[in-house]
Short mmCIF file of C-alpha atoms and ligand atoms in Angstrom, two decimals:
data_model
loop_
_atom_site.label_atom_id
_atom_site.label_comp_id
_atom_site.label_asym_id
_atom_site.label_seq_id
_atom_site.Cartn_x
_atom_site.Cartn_y
_atom_site.Cartn_z
CA MET B 249 102.63 98.91 83.43
CA TYR B 250 100.14 96.25 84.21
CA ILE B 251 98.16 96.53 87.55
CA TYR B 252 95.33 94.62 89.06
CA ASN B 253 92.21 96.72 89.18
CA THR B 254 89.58 95.70 91.78
CA LEU B 255 86.95 97.58 89.72
CA THR B 256 87.31 95.24 86.67
CA ARG B 257 88.78 92.38 88.56
CA LYS B 258 91.52 92.04 86.00
CA LYS B 259 95.11 92.89 85.66
CA GLU B 260 94.96 95.87 83.25
CA GLU B 261 97.44 98.08 81.47
CA PHE B 262 97.72 101.34 83.34
CA VAL B 263 96.94 104.43 81.35
CA GLU B 264 97.15 107.68 83.14
CA ILE B 265 94.72 110.58 82.67
CA LYS B 266 97.32 113.40 82.22
CA LYS B 267 100.34 112.17 80.23
CA GLY B 268 103.27 111.34 82.59
CA HIS B 269 101.39 112.31 85.66
CA VAL B 270 99.58 110.02 88.31
CA GLY B 271 97.24 111.12 91.00
CA LEU B 272 97.31 108.49 93.79
CA TYR B 273 95.16 108.60 96.84
CA THR B 274 95.85 106.36 99.83
CA CYS B 275 93.32 105.84 102.68
CA GLY B 276 95.19 106.84 105.81
CA PRO B 277 95.06 105.37 109.38
CA THR B 278 92.46 105.93 112.02
CA VAL B 279 94.47 107.52 114.66
CA TYR B 280 92.76 106.24 117.85
CA HIS B 281 95.56 103.73 118.45
CA TYR B 282 98.91 102.69 117.25
CA ALA B 283 99.21 101.35 113.67
CA HIS B 284 99.96 97.61 113.86
CA ILE B 285 102.37 95.95 111.56
CA GLY B 286 99.38 94.87 109.39
CA ASN B 287 98.48 98.45 108.70
CA ILE B 288 102.10 99.06 107.99
CA ARG B 289 102.17 96.37 105.48
CA ASN B 290 99.40 98.16 103.70
CA TYR B 291 101.42 101.31 103.50
CA ILE B 292 104.51 99.58 102.36
CA GLY B 293 102.32 98.28 99.49
CA HIS B 294 101.35 101.73 98.62
CA ASP B 295 104.94 103.06 99.05
CA ILE B 296 106.05 100.38 96.53
CA LEU B 297 103.27 101.38 94.04
CA GLU B 298 104.37 105.03 94.32
CA LYS B 299 108.17 104.15 93.89
CA THR B 300 107.33 101.80 90.95
CA LEU B 301 105.53 104.59 89.19
CA GLU B 302 108.30 106.99 89.81
CA TYR B 303 110.85 104.31 88.63
CA LEU B 304 108.95 104.08 85.36
CA GLY B 305 109.15 107.84 84.87
CA TYR B 306 105.73 109.04 86.12
CA LYS B 307 105.42 112.11 88.22
CA VAL B 308 103.22 111.06 91.23
CA LYS B 309 101.18 113.30 93.29
CA ARG B 310 100.04 111.29 96.36
CA VAL B 311 97.50 112.34 98.91
CA MET B 312 96.60 110.66 102.14
CA ASN B 313 94.04 111.47 104.77
CA ILE B 314 94.32 110.98 108.60
CA THR B 315 91.03 109.67 109.95
CA ASP B 316 90.56 111.65 113.17
CA VAL B 317 86.75 111.74 113.14
CA GLY B 318 83.73 109.78 111.97
CA HIS B 319 85.06 106.22 111.98
CA LEU B 320 82.73 103.95 113.91
CA THR B 321 83.73 100.53 115.22
CA SER B 322 81.47 98.64 112.65
CA ASP B 323 83.09 100.49 109.60
CA SER B 324 79.53 101.44 109.17
CA ASP B 325 77.02 103.71 110.88
CA SER B 326 76.59 101.70 114.09
CA GLY B 327 78.94 100.96 117.04
CA GLU B 328 81.00 103.39 118.90
CA ASP B 329 83.15 106.24 117.43
CA LYS B 330 86.65 105.07 117.51
CA MET B 331 88.04 108.38 118.84
CA GLU B 332 85.50 108.31 121.78
CA VAL B 333 86.66 104.85 122.46
CA ALA B 334 90.16 106.11 122.85
CA LYS B 335 89.07 109.09 124.93
CA LYS B 336 87.55 106.71 127.34
CA ARG B 337 90.56 104.49 127.41
CA GLU B 338 93.08 107.19 127.91
CA GLY B 339 91.26 110.16 129.56
CA LYS B 340 92.63 112.61 126.98
CA SER B 341 90.77 114.80 124.55
CA ALA B 342 90.05 113.55 121.05
CA TYR B 343 92.53 115.97 119.48
CA GLU B 344 95.23 114.94 121.91
CA ILE B 345 94.62 111.33 120.94
CA ALA B 346 94.76 112.18 117.23
CA GLU B 347 98.01 114.15 117.60
CA PHE B 348 99.65 111.41 119.66
CA TYR B 349 98.82 108.52 117.40
CA THR B 350 99.44 110.47 114.13
CA ALA B 351 103.01 111.26 115.26
CA ALA B 352 103.49 107.58 116.42
CA PHE B 353 102.10 106.46 113.01
CA PHE B 354 104.66 108.47 111.16
CA ASP B 355 107.47 107.37 113.27
CA ASP B 356 106.80 103.78 112.34
CA PHE B 357 105.97 104.69 108.78
CA LYS B 358 109.40 106.24 108.34
CA LYS B 359 111.19 103.45 110.14
CA VAL B 360 110.22 101.18 107.31
CA ASN B 361 111.42 103.69 104.79
CA CYS B 362 107.99 104.67 103.58
CA ASP B 363 107.98 108.09 101.92
CA VAL B 364 105.44 110.64 103.40
CA PRO B 365 102.82 111.38 100.74
CA ASP B 366 102.95 114.93 99.12
CA ILE B 367 99.82 115.87 100.94
CA VAL B 368 98.70 114.51 104.28
CA SER B 369 95.38 115.95 105.46
CA PRO B 370 93.46 115.16 108.68
CA ALA B 371 89.73 114.67 108.16
CA THR B 372 88.93 117.50 110.55
CA ASP B 373 90.63 119.97 108.25
CA ASN B 374 88.19 119.58 105.50
CA ILE B 375 84.78 119.90 106.91
CA ASP B 376 83.66 122.58 104.37
CA MET B 377 84.43 120.24 101.50
CA TYR B 378 82.13 117.60 102.97
CA ILE B 379 79.40 120.10 103.52
CA LYS B 380 79.63 121.18 100.00
CA ILE B 381 79.42 117.77 98.67
CA ILE B 382 76.52 116.73 100.94
CA GLU B 383 74.58 119.81 100.12
CA LYS B 384 74.79 118.92 96.38
CA LEU B 385 73.83 115.39 96.97
CA LEU B 386 70.73 116.53 98.95
CA LYS B 387 69.81 119.04 96.21
CA ASP B 388 70.18 116.43 93.48
CA GLY B 389 68.15 113.84 95.37
CA TYR B 390 70.91 111.52 96.17
CA ALA B 391 70.65 112.08 99.86
CA TYR B 392 67.91 112.56 102.33
CA ILE B 393 67.64 113.66 105.98
CA SER B 394 66.08 111.30 108.40
CA GLY B 395 66.06 111.32 112.14
CA GLY B 396 68.41 114.31 112.02
CA ASN B 397 71.15 112.50 110.07
CA VAL B 398 71.93 112.84 106.39
CA TYR B 399 71.94 109.51 104.51
CA PHE B 400 73.07 108.51 101.05
CA ASP B 401 70.14 106.81 99.29
CA ILE B 402 71.85 103.85 97.38
CA SER B 403 68.58 103.00 95.55
CA LYS B 404 69.30 105.98 93.35
CA LEU B 405 72.21 104.18 91.77
CA LYS B 406 72.21 101.55 89.01
CA ASP B 407 75.19 99.85 90.28
CA TYR B 408 76.09 100.53 93.84
CA TYR B 409 77.94 97.27 94.27
CA VAL B 410 80.28 97.86 91.40
CA LEU B 411 83.50 97.38 93.35
CA THR B 412 82.45 94.17 95.15
CA ASN B 413 81.66 90.98 93.67
CA HIS B 414 79.22 90.15 96.30
CA LYS B 415 75.45 90.06 96.02
CA GLU B 416 73.45 92.68 97.58
CA ASP B 417 71.74 90.28 100.14
CA GLU B 418 75.20 89.27 101.46
CA MET B 419 76.16 92.90 102.18
CA VAL B 420 73.23 94.16 104.02
CA VAL B 421 72.58 94.49 107.69
CA GLY B 422 72.40 91.31 109.58
CA ALA B 423 74.81 89.69 107.19
CA ARG B 424 77.69 91.66 108.53
CA GLU B 425 79.06 91.39 112.10
CA GLY B 426 78.61 94.48 114.25
CA VAL B 427 76.17 96.32 112.05
CA GLU B 428 72.85 97.10 113.65
CA GLU B 429 69.60 97.76 111.95
CA ASP B 430 68.75 101.41 111.75
CA ASN B 431 65.11 102.44 111.27
CA ARG B 432 65.97 105.93 110.13
CA LYS B 433 67.44 104.52 106.81
CA ARG B 434 65.10 104.00 103.68
CA ASN B 435 67.26 101.04 102.83
CA GLN B 436 69.40 99.38 105.29
CA ALA B 437 72.41 99.64 103.04
CA ASP B 438 72.04 103.54 102.80
CA PHE B 439 74.91 105.18 104.72
CA ALA B 440 75.55 108.25 106.85
CA LEU B 441 77.04 111.35 105.24
CA TRP B 442 76.50 113.51 108.35
CA PHE B 443 75.45 112.67 111.95
CA THR B 444 73.71 115.24 113.86
CA VAL B 445 72.25 113.03 116.46
CA SER B 446 75.13 111.93 118.62
CA LYS B 447 74.48 109.07 120.71
CA PHE B 448 77.77 109.69 122.54
CA GLU B 449 77.82 111.87 125.60
CA ASN B 450 80.12 114.83 125.37
CA HIS B 451 80.87 114.22 121.77
CA GLU B 452 83.78 116.55 121.23
CA MET B 453 84.25 116.92 117.53
CA LEU B 454 81.17 118.74 116.26
CA TRP B 455 80.81 121.32 113.66
CA ASP B 456 77.89 123.64 112.48
CA SER B 457 76.39 122.69 109.15
CA PRO B 458 73.30 123.46 107.09
CA PHE B 459 71.95 120.07 108.32
CA GLY B 460 72.66 120.74 112.01
CA ARG B 461 75.53 120.66 114.40
CA GLY B 462 77.31 117.36 114.01
CA TYR B 463 80.10 115.41 112.38
CA PRO B 464 80.75 113.77 109.05
CA GLY B 465 80.63 110.09 108.28
CA TRP B 466 83.90 108.13 107.69
CA HIS B 467 83.52 107.63 103.94
CA ILE B 468 82.83 111.30 102.94
CA GLU B 469 86.24 112.36 104.09
CA CYS B 470 88.09 110.39 101.58
CA SER B 471 85.92 111.59 98.72
CA GLY B 472 86.25 115.21 99.94
CA ILE B 473 89.95 115.11 100.49
CA SER B 474 90.73 113.31 97.21
CA ILE B 475 88.53 115.64 95.11
CA LYS B 476 89.92 118.63 96.87
CA TYR B 477 93.51 117.93 96.23
CA LEU B 478 93.52 115.55 93.23
CA GLY B 479 90.68 116.94 91.33
CA GLU B 480 87.55 115.44 89.69
CA TYR B 481 89.34 112.65 87.83
CA LEU B 482 91.56 110.33 89.78
CA ASP B 483 94.06 107.62 88.50
CA ILE B 484 94.47 105.33 91.38
CA HIS B 485 92.88 105.02 94.66
CA GLY B 486 94.04 102.38 97.28
CA GLY B 487 93.57 100.76 100.56
CA GLY B 488 93.57 97.41 102.33
CA VAL B 489 91.01 94.77 101.00
CA ASP B 490 88.71 95.49 104.01
CA ASN B 491 88.32 98.89 102.51
CA ILE B 492 86.53 97.65 99.45
CA PHE B 493 83.27 97.36 101.26
CA PRO B 494 81.72 99.50 102.57
CA HIS B 495 84.38 102.19 102.51
CA HIS B 496 85.39 102.38 98.88
CA THR B 497 82.03 101.27 97.68
CA ASN B 498 80.50 104.29 99.46
CA GLU B 499 83.30 106.68 98.20
CA ILE B 500 82.36 105.77 94.61
CA ALA B 501 78.70 106.23 95.22
CA GLN B 502 78.98 109.61 96.70
CA SER B 503 81.83 110.88 94.64
CA GLU B 504 80.36 109.95 91.24
CA SER B 505 76.92 111.18 92.19
CA TYR B 506 78.49 114.43 93.31
CA LEU B 507 80.64 114.85 90.11
CA GLY B 508 78.30 113.42 87.69
CA HIS B 509 80.79 111.20 85.93
CA LYS B 510 83.28 108.41 86.54
CA TRP B 511 85.77 109.33 89.21
CA CYS B 512 88.64 106.84 89.72
CA ASN B 513 90.04 104.57 87.09
CA TYR B 514 92.13 102.04 89.10
CA TRP B 515 91.30 100.57 92.51
CA PHE B 516 94.38 99.11 94.36
CA HIS B 517 93.87 96.81 97.30
CA ASN B 518 96.45 95.16 99.52
CA GLU B 519 95.89 91.86 101.21
CA HIS B 520 96.11 91.51 104.91
CA LEU B 521 98.81 90.58 107.23
CA LEU B 522 97.53 87.88 109.51
CA ASP B 523 98.79 86.51 112.67
CA GLN B 524 98.15 83.00 114.08
CA SER B 525 94.68 83.90 115.25
CA GLY B 526 93.59 85.64 111.95
CA LYS B 527 93.58 89.22 110.62
CA MET B 528 95.52 91.60 112.79
CA SER B 529 93.36 94.38 114.09
CA LYS B 530 93.64 97.38 116.36
CA SER B 531 90.51 96.34 118.31
CA ASN B 532 91.98 92.90 119.01
CA GLY B 533 93.91 93.51 122.08
CA ALA B 534 97.73 93.75 122.06
CA ILE B 535 98.97 95.78 119.14
CA LEU B 536 102.28 94.75 117.59
CA THR B 537 103.92 97.79 116.17
CA VAL B 538 107.09 98.33 114.14
CA SER B 539 108.49 100.19 117.20
CA GLU B 540 107.87 97.05 119.36
CA LEU B 541 109.64 95.04 116.78
CA GLU B 542 112.61 97.44 117.02
CA LYS B 543 112.45 97.27 120.90
CA ARG B 544 112.79 93.57 120.60
CA GLY B 545 116.04 94.04 118.58
CA TYR B 546 114.83 93.66 115.07
CA ASN B 547 115.70 96.13 112.21
CA PRO B 548 112.40 97.62 110.97
CA LEU B 549 113.75 97.00 107.36
CA SER B 550 113.76 93.22 107.93
CA PHE B 551 109.91 93.69 108.39
CA ARG B 552 109.88 95.64 105.09
CA PHE B 553 112.03 92.87 103.38
CA MET B 554 109.62 90.27 104.64
CA CYS B 555 106.72 92.13 103.14
CA LEU B 556 108.62 92.62 99.77
CA ASN B 557 109.07 88.89 99.49
CA SER B 558 105.35 88.22 99.14
CA HIS B 559 103.01 89.59 96.52
CA TYR B 560 100.78 92.42 97.82
CA ARG B 561 97.67 90.59 96.70
CA LYS B 562 98.49 87.52 98.72
CA GLN B 563 97.78 87.20 102.51
CA LEU B 564 100.93 87.05 104.62
CA VAL B 565 101.14 85.36 107.97
CA PHE B 566 103.36 87.00 110.43
CA SER B 567 105.25 85.00 113.08
CA PHE B 568 108.49 85.71 114.87
CA ASP B 569 109.97 82.70 113.27
CA ALA B 570 109.38 84.15 109.84
CA LEU B 571 110.72 87.51 110.93
CA ASP B 572 113.78 85.89 112.30
CA GLN B 573 114.31 84.20 109.02
CA ALA B 574 113.81 87.46 107.08
CA GLU B 575 116.22 89.31 109.28
CA GLN B 576 118.97 86.70 108.85
CA THR B 577 118.41 86.69 104.98
CA TYR B 578 118.39 90.42 104.87
CA LYS B 579 121.58 90.72 107.02
CA LYS B 580 123.34 88.19 104.85
CA LEU B 581 122.33 90.03 101.74
CA LYS B 582 123.70 93.36 103.07
CA ASP B 583 126.84 91.62 104.08
CA LYS B 584 127.34 90.17 100.60
CA ILE B 585 126.65 93.53 98.97
CA SER B 586 129.16 95.26 101.43
CA ASN B 587 131.80 93.01 100.07
CA ILE B 588 131.36 94.10 96.37
CA VAL B 589 134.27 96.21 95.30
CA ASP B 590 133.31 99.26 93.39
CA ASP B 591 135.71 98.58 90.48
CA GLY B 592 135.82 98.87 86.72
CA GLU B 593 133.82 100.90 84.29
CA LEU B 594 130.08 100.78 84.07
CA GLU B 595 129.05 97.93 81.73
CA GLU B 596 126.16 99.68 79.93
CA ASP B 597 124.79 96.61 78.17
CA LYS B 598 124.77 94.46 81.24
CA TYR B 599 123.28 97.23 83.23
CA ASN B 600 120.49 97.74 80.71
CA SER B 601 119.70 94.11 80.43
CA TYR B 602 119.36 93.60 84.24
CA ASN B 603 117.51 96.89 84.50
CA GLN B 604 115.04 95.78 81.98
CA LYS B 605 114.40 92.59 83.77
CA PHE B 606 113.76 94.65 86.90
CA ILE B 607 111.26 96.83 84.92
CA ASP B 608 109.51 93.92 83.52
CA GLU B 609 108.80 92.42 86.97
CA ILE B 610 107.72 95.72 88.63
CA SER B 611 105.52 96.52 85.62
CA ASN B 612 103.84 93.17 86.01
CA ASP B 613 101.49 94.13 88.86
CA LEU B 614 104.45 94.87 91.27
CA ASN B 615 106.08 91.54 91.19
CA ILE B 616 108.65 92.64 93.74
CA SER B 617 109.48 89.23 95.04
CA ASN B 618 110.84 88.25 91.59
CA THR B 619 112.96 91.38 91.61
CA ILE B 620 114.66 89.99 94.66
CA THR B 621 115.39 86.75 92.72
CA ILE B 622 116.96 89.03 90.08
CA LEU B 623 119.24 90.52 92.71
CA TYR B 624 120.37 87.08 93.80
CA ASP B 625 121.07 86.21 90.11
CA LEU B 626 123.03 89.48 89.80
CA LEU B 627 125.12 88.82 92.90
CA LYS B 628 126.02 85.37 91.54
CA ASP B 629 126.84 86.64 88.06
CA THR B 630 130.60 86.49 87.62
CA GLU B 631 130.38 88.29 84.25
CA VAL B 632 129.36 91.59 85.81
CA ASN B 633 131.81 93.79 87.52
CA GLY B 634 131.47 95.53 90.85
CA LYS B 635 130.67 98.97 89.51
CA THR B 636 127.81 97.72 87.53
CA LYS B 637 126.43 95.58 90.26
CA LEU B 638 126.42 98.45 92.72
CA ALA B 639 124.99 100.81 90.27
CA LEU B 640 122.07 98.42 89.69
CA ILE B 641 121.52 97.67 93.35
CA ASN B 642 121.55 101.40 94.10
CA SER B 643 118.96 101.91 91.34
CA PHE B 644 116.71 99.06 92.30
CA ASP B 645 116.87 100.18 95.96
CA LYS B 646 114.93 103.34 94.89
CA VAL B 647 111.88 101.01 94.74
CA TRP B 648 112.83 98.58 97.48
CA SER B 649 114.13 101.07 99.93
CA LEU B 650 116.02 98.45 101.80
CA ASP B 651 119.16 100.60 102.34
CA LEU B 652 121.03 97.69 100.77
CA THR B 653 124.20 99.65 100.16
CA LYS B 654 124.20 101.25 103.51
CA THR B 655 126.52 98.96 105.50
CA ILE B 656 125.68 97.49 108.85
CA GLU B 657 128.90 99.10 110.06
CA GLU B 658 127.65 102.62 108.90
CA ASP B 659 124.40 102.04 110.90
CA LYS B 660 126.31 100.93 113.77
CA GLU B 661 128.80 104.02 113.75
CA LEU B 662 125.85 106.38 113.39
CA THR B 663 124.04 104.76 116.39
CA GLU B 664 127.23 105.05 118.49
CA TYR B 665 127.86 108.66 117.49
CA ILE B 666 124.38 109.74 118.31
CA LEU B 667 124.37 107.94 121.74
CA SER B 668 127.63 109.50 122.59
CA LYS B 669 126.23 112.92 121.68
CA ILE B 670 123.25 112.28 123.84
CA GLU B 671 125.41 111.45 126.74
CA GLN B 672 127.47 114.57 126.25
CA ARG B 673 124.25 116.56 126.24
CA ASN B 674 122.98 114.90 129.47
CA ASN B 675 126.26 115.69 131.27
CA ALA B 676 126.06 119.37 129.99
CA LYS B 677 122.51 119.61 131.36
CA LYS B 678 123.59 117.92 134.81
CA GLU B 679 126.26 120.76 134.97
CA LYS B 680 123.57 123.24 134.07
CA ASN B 681 125.49 124.24 130.89
CA TYR B 682 122.25 124.67 129.02
CA SER B 683 123.97 126.49 126.06
CA LEU B 684 126.20 123.64 125.45
CA ALA B 685 123.17 121.20 125.76
CA ASP B 686 121.32 123.27 123.12
CA GLN B 687 124.38 123.48 120.84
CA ILE B 688 124.67 119.61 120.72
CA ARG B 689 120.91 119.45 120.01
CA ASN B 690 121.33 121.90 117.14
CA GLU B 691 124.29 120.20 115.76
CA LEU B 692 122.49 116.96 115.58
CA LEU B 693 119.52 118.68 114.00
CA GLU B 694 121.60 120.10 111.28
CA LYS B 695 122.70 116.50 110.46
CA GLY B 696 119.04 115.41 110.23
CA ILE B 697 118.84 113.86 113.68
CA GLU B 698 116.19 115.09 116.09
CA LEU B 699 116.32 114.68 119.84
CA MET B 700 113.21 114.25 121.92
CA ASP B 701 113.19 114.40 125.73
CA THR B 702 110.62 111.95 127.03
CA ARG B 703 109.86 110.54 130.49
CA GLU B 704 111.89 107.45 129.51
CA GLY B 705 114.92 109.54 128.66
CA THR B 706 116.22 111.20 125.48
CA LYS B 707 115.07 109.49 122.23
CA TYR B 708 116.20 110.29 118.74
CA LYS B 709 114.59 110.35 115.29
CA ILE B 710 116.50 110.38 111.96
CA LEU B 711 114.61 112.84 109.74
CA LYS B 712 114.44 111.80 106.14
P1 AMP G 1085 92.71 101.82 109.91
O1 AMP G 1085 93.75 102.51 110.73
O2 AMP G 1085 92.07 100.81 110.78
O3 AMP G 1085 91.81 102.73 109.19
O4 AMP G 1085 93.62 101.01 108.82
C1 AMP G 1085 94.46 101.55 108.09
C2 AMP G 1085 94.76 100.71 106.84
O5 AMP G 1085 95.24 99.51 107.16
C3 AMP G 1085 93.45 100.53 106.00
O6 AMP G 1085 93.59 100.83 104.66
C4 AMP G 1085 93.14 99.01 106.27
O7 AMP G 1085 92.61 98.44 105.04
C5 AMP G 1085 94.59 98.55 106.46
N1 AMP G 1085 94.57 97.23 107.33
C6 AMP G 1085 93.86 97.10 108.37
N2 AMP G 1085 94.20 95.87 108.97
C7 AMP G 1085 95.17 95.32 108.19
C8 AMP G 1085 95.89 94.10 108.16
N3 AMP G 1085 95.73 93.24 109.20
N4 AMP G 1085 96.87 93.81 107.22
C9 AMP G 1085 96.92 94.83 106.17
N5 AMP G 1085 96.31 95.96 106.07
C10 AMP G 1085 95.39 96.19 107.11
ZN1 ZN G 1086 89.44 106.22 102.89
#
């Protein structure tokens, strides 16, 4: 497989560290607000990467953090703590905020058929690991304490800017919006590993440490969680392009200084989803979520389909017109597939030939939109029988995850079935027949459907 590596700025052949196995780390969401569809595009990109690796026969171990502490609004060491911003906005505790938005994130994540990583770890669960790393960095002279905080000293590295193709003077303070000068730092590009001086009143998430009571910086969490769960040598680490600097640059600096050797071989970055006014962002006012798309009547998989039609390294501009278009095409495609008759014997040669074309495209830096073209070619191909076509589509859909052979009728029937069960349960509750109500809930749960009673009525979730 060939994959673009931000570290070398080249498409490179992928060579794993341990034969047949891949360690994959994905930077997770900051759970101070809903994840917008731009964030979800990024996770669809990672999902496709994981499923492609699996299609090619690798065994993937994937880890993702949940940022529930330490991420400041500047992505650097100035600005407000994002969780504190949310606390003020919603009058809840930081832990309540994190719990609520983590659940909301995974709801949307699953709606677009993203697989939950093998390990998902909140930043607040790994404080010991950050302390261990920071202690060693201090001991080895890579870090220093100043004004109460612990900072990483970037002058100790030969090539701090290895991941970015920018020059140092473009990246330092003043050049980047929202980053304030900090006179506690030896170099303005140094970054905080641990904050003990909280400028926020009633800062809630604080831990004791050898450097004082405080909280970790944002970057240290991904180094800590990755090394803890995936070891000292990592195959692939990914995020959105905005993570290249400073987040991933700082992760490399602190991880490699701590480990004493090269840490991660391939850096995978997804381009942004834009809206008419530019990059979508959580701090930008109204947040468009996958759930909101669903409320407006769209199938979340139409959004996934839309993302799959553009390369992960290209910006994608979102508009409702474009989504309408994607939904129509997606529906037509499913309709066509539902008309294929599963007849004949599997034609192995034809199967292998189409499968090879598919493998060639996914192995070429995840050229997924070309695999959709292969699908159209296959559908048109009168030389291939129904059995072979369906076998190929089912196989390709392990990567796409578009539920292409699940018919629209099946979806409709399932929805109608669930809604009728919810109604039966509501009636049972009205009649105070709670045992029947519980029985209905458990029946659904056994089928993988969870009911949730909310202020707006009973909602359901299809568990994967
Ligand atoms: P955050 O929750 O802000 O930490 O972001 C979660 C992930 O989404 C990060 O890896 C970001 O790089 C990525 N991201 C943020 N905005 C966008 C966007 N507009 N399009 C695609 N990815 C994004
Ligand atoms: Zn990260």
